[in-house]
Coordinates of C-alpha atoms and ligand atoms in Angstrom, one line a residue:
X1 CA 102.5 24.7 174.9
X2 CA 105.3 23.5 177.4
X3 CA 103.5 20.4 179.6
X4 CA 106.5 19.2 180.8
X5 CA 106.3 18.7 184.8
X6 CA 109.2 20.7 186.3
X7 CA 111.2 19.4 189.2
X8 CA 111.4 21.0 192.7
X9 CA 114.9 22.1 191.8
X10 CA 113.9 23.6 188.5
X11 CA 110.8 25.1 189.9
X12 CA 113.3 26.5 192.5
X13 CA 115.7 27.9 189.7
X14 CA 112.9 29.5 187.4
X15 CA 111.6 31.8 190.3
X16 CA 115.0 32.8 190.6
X17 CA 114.3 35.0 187.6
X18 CA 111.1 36.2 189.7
X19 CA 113.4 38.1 192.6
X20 CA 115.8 39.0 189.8
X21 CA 113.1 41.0 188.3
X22 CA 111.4 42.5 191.0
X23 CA 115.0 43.7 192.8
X24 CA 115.0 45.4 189.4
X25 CA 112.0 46.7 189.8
X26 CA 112.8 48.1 193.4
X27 CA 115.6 49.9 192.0
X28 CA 114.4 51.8 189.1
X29 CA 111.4 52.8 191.3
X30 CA 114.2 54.6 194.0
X31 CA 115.8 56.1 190.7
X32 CA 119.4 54.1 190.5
X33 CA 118.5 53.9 186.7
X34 CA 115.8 54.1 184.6
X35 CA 113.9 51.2 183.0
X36 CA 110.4 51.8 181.2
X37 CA 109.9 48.3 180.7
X38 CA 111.0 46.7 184.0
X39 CA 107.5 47.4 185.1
X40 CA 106.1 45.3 183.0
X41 CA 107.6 42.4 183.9
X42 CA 107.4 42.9 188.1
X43 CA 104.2 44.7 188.9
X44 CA 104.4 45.4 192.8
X45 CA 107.5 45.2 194.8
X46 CA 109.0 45.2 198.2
X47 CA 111.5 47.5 199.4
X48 CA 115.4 45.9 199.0
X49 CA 118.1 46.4 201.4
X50 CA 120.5 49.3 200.4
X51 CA 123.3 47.1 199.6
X52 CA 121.3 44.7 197.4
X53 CA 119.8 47.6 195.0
X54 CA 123.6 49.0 195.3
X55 CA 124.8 45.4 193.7
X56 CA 122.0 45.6 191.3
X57 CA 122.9 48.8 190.0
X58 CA 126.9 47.7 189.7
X59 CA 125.6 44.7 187.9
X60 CA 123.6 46.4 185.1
X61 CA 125.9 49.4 185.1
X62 CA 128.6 46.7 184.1
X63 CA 127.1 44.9 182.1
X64 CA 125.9 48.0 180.2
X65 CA 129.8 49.4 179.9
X66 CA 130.4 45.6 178.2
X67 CA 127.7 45.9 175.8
X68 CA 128.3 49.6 174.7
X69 CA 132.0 48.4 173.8
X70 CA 131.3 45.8 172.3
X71 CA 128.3 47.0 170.0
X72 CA 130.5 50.1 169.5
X73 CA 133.0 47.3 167.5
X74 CA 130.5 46.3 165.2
X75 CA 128.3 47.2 162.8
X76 CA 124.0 46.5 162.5
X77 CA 124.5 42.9 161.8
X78 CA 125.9 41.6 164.9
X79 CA 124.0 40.0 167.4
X80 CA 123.0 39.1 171.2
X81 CA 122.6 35.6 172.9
X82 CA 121.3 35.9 176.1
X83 CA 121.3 33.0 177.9
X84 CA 118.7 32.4 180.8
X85 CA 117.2 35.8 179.8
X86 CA 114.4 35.3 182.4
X87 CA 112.4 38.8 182.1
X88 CA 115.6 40.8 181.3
X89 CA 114.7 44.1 179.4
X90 CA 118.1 44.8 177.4
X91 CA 116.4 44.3 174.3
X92 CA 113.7 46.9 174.6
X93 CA 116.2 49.5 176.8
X94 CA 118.9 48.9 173.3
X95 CA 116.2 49.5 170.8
X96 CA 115.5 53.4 172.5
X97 CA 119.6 54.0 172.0
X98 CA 121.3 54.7 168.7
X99 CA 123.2 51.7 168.6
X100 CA 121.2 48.8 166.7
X101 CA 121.9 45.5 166.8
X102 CA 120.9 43.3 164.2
X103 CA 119.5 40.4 165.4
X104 CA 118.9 39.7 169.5
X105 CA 118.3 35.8 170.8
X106 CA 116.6 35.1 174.2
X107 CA 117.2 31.5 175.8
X108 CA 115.4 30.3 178.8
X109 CA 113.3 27.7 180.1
X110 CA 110.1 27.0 178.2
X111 CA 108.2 27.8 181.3
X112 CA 109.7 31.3 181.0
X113 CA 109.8 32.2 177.9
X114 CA 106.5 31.4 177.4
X115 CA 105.2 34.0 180.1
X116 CA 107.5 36.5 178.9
X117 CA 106.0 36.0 175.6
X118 CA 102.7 36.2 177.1
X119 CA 103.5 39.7 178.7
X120 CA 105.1 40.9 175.6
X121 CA 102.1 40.3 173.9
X122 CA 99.5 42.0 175.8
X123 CA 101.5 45.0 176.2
X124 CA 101.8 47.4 172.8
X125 CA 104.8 49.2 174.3
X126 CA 106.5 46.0 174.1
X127 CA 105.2 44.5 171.4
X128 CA 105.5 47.6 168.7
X129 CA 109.3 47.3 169.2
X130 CA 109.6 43.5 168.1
X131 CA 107.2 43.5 165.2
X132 CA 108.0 42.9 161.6
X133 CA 107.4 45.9 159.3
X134 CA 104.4 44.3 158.5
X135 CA 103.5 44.6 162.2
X136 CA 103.7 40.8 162.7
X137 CA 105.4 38.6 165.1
X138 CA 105.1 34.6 164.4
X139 CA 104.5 32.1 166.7
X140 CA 106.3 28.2 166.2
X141 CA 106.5 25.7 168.7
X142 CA 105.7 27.9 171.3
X143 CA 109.0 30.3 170.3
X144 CA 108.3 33.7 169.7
X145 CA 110.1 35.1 166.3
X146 CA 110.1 38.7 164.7
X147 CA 112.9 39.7 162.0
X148 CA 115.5 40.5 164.3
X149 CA 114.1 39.4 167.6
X150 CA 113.7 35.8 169.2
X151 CA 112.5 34.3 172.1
X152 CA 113.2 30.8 172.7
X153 CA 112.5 28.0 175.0
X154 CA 115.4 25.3 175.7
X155 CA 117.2 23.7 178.6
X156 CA 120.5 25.3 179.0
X157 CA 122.1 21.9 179.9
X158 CA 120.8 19.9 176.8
X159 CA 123.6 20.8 174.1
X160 CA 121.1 19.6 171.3
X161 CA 118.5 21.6 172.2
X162 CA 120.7 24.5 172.3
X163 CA 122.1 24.4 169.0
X164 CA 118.8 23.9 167.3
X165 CA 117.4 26.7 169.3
X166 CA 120.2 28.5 167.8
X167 CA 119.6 28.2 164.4
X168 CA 118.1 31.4 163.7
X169 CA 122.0 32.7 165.1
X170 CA 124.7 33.5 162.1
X171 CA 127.9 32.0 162.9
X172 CA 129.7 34.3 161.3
X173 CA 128.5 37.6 163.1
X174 CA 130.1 39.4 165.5
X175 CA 127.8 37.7 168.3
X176 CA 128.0 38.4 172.5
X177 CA 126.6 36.0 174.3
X178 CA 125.4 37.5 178.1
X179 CA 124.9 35.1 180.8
X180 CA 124.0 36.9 184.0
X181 CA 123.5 34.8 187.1
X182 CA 122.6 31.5 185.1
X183 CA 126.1 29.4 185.1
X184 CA 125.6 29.3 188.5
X185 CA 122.4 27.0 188.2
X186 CA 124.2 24.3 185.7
X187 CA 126.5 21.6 186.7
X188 CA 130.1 22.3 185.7
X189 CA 130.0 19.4 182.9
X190 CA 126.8 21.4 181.6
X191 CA 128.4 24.7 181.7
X192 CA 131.7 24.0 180.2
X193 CA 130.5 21.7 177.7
X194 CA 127.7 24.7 176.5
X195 CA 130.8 27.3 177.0
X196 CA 133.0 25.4 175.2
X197 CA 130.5 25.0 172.4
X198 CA 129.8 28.8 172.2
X199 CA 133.3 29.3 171.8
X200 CA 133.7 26.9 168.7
X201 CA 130.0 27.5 167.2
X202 CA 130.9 32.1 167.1
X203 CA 134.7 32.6 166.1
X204 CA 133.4 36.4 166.3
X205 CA 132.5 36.4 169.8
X206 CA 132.2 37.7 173.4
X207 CA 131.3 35.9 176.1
X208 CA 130.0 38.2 179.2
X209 CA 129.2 36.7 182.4
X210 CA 127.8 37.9 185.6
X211 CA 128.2 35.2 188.2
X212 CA 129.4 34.6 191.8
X213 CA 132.5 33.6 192.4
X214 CA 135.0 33.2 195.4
X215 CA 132.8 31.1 197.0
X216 CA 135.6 29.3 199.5
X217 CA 134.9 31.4 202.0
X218 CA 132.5 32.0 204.9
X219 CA 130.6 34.1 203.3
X220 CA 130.5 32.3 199.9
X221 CA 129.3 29.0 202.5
X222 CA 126.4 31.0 203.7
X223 CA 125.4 32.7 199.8
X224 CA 125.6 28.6 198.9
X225 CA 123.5 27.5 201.6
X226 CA 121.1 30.3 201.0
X227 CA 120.3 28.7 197.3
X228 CA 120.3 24.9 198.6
X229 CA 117.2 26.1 201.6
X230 CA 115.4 27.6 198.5
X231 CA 115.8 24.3 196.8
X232 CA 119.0 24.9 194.2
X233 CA 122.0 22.7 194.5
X234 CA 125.3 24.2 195.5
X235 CA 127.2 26.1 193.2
X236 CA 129.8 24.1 190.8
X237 CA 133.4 24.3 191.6
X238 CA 134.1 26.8 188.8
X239 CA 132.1 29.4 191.4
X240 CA 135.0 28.8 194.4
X241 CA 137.4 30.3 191.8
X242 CA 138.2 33.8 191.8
X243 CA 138.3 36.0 189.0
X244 CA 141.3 35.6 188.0
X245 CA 141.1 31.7 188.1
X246 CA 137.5 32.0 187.0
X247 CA 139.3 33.5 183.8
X248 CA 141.5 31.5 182.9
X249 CA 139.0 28.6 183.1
X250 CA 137.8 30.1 180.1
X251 CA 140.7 30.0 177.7
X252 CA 140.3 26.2 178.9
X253 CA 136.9 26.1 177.1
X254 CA 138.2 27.5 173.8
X255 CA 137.8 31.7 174.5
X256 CA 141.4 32.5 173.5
X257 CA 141.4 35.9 176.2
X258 CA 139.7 36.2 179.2
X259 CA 139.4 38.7 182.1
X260 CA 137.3 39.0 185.0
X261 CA 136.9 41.8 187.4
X262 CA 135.0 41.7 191.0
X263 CA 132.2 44.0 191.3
X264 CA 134.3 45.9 194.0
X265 CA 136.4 47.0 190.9
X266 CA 133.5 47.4 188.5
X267 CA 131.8 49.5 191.4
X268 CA 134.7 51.7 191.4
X269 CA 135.5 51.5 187.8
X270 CA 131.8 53.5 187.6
X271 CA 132.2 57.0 186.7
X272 CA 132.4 59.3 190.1
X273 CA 129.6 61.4 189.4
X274 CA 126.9 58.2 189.0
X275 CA 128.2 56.9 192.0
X276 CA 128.5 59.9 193.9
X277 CA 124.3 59.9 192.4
X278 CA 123.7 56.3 193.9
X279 CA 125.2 57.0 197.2
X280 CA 122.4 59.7 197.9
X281 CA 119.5 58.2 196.9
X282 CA 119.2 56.4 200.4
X283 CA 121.9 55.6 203.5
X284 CA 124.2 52.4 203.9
X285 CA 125.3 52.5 207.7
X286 CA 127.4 49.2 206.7
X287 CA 129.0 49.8 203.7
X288 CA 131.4 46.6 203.9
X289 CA 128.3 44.6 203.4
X290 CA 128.3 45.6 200.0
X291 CA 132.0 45.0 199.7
X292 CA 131.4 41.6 201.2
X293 CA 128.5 41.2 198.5
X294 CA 130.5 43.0 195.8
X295 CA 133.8 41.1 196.0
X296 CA 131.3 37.4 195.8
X297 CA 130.4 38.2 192.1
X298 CA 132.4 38.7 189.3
X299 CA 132.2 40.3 185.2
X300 CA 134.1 38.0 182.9
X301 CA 134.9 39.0 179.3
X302 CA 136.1 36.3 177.0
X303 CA 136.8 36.8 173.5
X304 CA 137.1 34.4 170.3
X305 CA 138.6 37.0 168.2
X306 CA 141.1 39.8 168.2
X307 CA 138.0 42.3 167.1
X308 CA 137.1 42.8 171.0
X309 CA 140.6 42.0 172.1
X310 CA 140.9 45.6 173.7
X311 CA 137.6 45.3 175.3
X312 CA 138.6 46.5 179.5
X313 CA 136.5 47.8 182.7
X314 CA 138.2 51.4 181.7
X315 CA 138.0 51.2 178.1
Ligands
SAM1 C1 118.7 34.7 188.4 S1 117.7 34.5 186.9 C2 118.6 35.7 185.9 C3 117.7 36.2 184.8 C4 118.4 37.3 183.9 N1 119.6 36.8 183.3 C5 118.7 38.5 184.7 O1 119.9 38.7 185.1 O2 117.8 39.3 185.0 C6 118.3 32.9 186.2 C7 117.6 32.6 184.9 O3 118.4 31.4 184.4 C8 117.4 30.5 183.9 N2 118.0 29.2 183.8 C9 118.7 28.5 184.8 N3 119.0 27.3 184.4 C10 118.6 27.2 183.1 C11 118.6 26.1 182.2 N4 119.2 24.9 182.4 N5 118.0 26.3 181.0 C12 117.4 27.5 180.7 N6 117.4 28.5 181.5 C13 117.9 28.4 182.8 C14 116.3 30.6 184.9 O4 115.1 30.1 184.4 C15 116.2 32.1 185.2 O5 115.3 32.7 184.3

């Protein structure tokens, strides 16, 4: 049981994963890509704006095209560290593909993990697909464990904590570690000291990150002033940067090759015929508003070792 007592902020920050989730949700139900288990997790939704479920799609298209390369590179025992997981569904959507991955880690605050563990529970669809042959899944210290799945609770910002929670990680597997739209809500000195730890705890790894960036500008002012009214602090410098700066933060922190696209070049890095799909599943009079959107977040890949060197957007 988790009885800390949260704080405005971190209140603030955890039902960030709520409108995560139920954008989702909004955008499997209109058909930009399908999701069996999103439902789960967001049960009734209102409509999005055209150019957010747009954005959404870019994002998990992108991140998809990471993941596919990189799990392409390895064999079964690799692994995934998802940081700030919130009610992401990657797990379950990887176990219906052919390509396995040995042994998946989900970090978030205890206050979500432990309602994502609750959900996971009470729903068989979810469940079957985490059990241990023997049909088990064990609960310790409020963490939820199977053979080759984990949930965990931890503070993203409290290094200790992290690497404890990491445990049940090998450091010699080819690891990725996925942080989509979570840097954002650490402090810099948290963020590069837990990125620069990654870096030396996996020499077989990929960092992939989803976060804003290019924040300088008038429209980066009013995306940081939208998250201060609901209670988050502004962004960290590292989010001002643009892609290219953004990466080469990251060779700062110890990830010996970094690249970072905006999501107007992951959106049209997409293949022509899905995109051609999205744009007809409903109108977007304005289309620089998702430009404007697009070119405010970014897809980093970082590497720690020459394995995923070749990793690109048109790989
Ligand atoms: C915008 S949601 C994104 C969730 C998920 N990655 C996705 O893209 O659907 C941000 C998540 O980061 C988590 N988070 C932010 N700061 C954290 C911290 N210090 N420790 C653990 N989790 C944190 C929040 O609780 C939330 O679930």
């Amino acid at each position: 049981m988790d009885n800390r007592i949260w704080s405005a902020e971190e209140e603030a920050i955890i039902a960030t994963n709520t409108e995560a989730t139920e954008c989702k949700r909004c955008a499997v139900e209109l058909g930009y890509w399908k999701d069996d288990y999103i439902g789960y997790f967001a049960k009734h939704v209102d409509r999005k704006a055209p150019e957010i479920n747009r954005g959404y799609y870019a994002r998990v298209k992108g991140v998809e095209m990471f993941i596919h390369q990189f799990l392409e590179r390895c064999d079964t025992k690799c692994q995934i560290i998802n940081l700030g997981c919130g009610f992401d569904t990657l797990y379950w959507r990887l176990k219906d593909t052919t390509q396995a991955v040995g042994n998946f880690i989900e970090l978030d605050f205890p206050a979500v993990t432990a309602k994502k563990a609750h959900i996971i529970k009470r729903n068989k669809a979810l469940l079957e697909k985490i059990c241990n042959e023997d049909g088990e899944v064990v609960i310790r210290e409020g963490d939820l464990h199977s053979d080759g799945y984990h949930l965990v609770g931890c503070d993203l910002r409290c290094l200790t904590d992290v690497k404890r929670k990491l445990s049940v990680a090998a450091a010699g597997a080819p690891t990725l570690v996925l942080a989509e739209c979570v840097l954002v809500y650490l402090r810099s000195d948290a963020a590069d000291a837990l990125l620069r730890h990654l870096a030396a705890a996996f020499p077989r790894c990929v960092l992939l990150t989803y976060e804003q960036c290019s924040l300088d500008d008038k429209f980066g002012e009013v995306m940081a002033r939208n998250l201060r009214g609901r209670g988050v602090a502004a962004p960290g410098r590292s989010h001002a940067l643009g892609p290219a700066d953004g990466a080469a933060r990251l060779q700062t922190l110890g990830w010996g090759r970094a690249r970072a696209w905006d999501m107007v070049a992951v959106w049209r890095a997409l293949p022509d015929e899905d995109r051609a799909r999205v744009e007809r599943l409903e109108m977007l009079d304005e289309r620089e508003l998702l430009t404007q959107l697009n070119s405010h977040y970014a897809l980093a890949v970082a590497t720690t070792c020459d394995l995923f060197a070749d990793m690109d957007l048109n790989a």
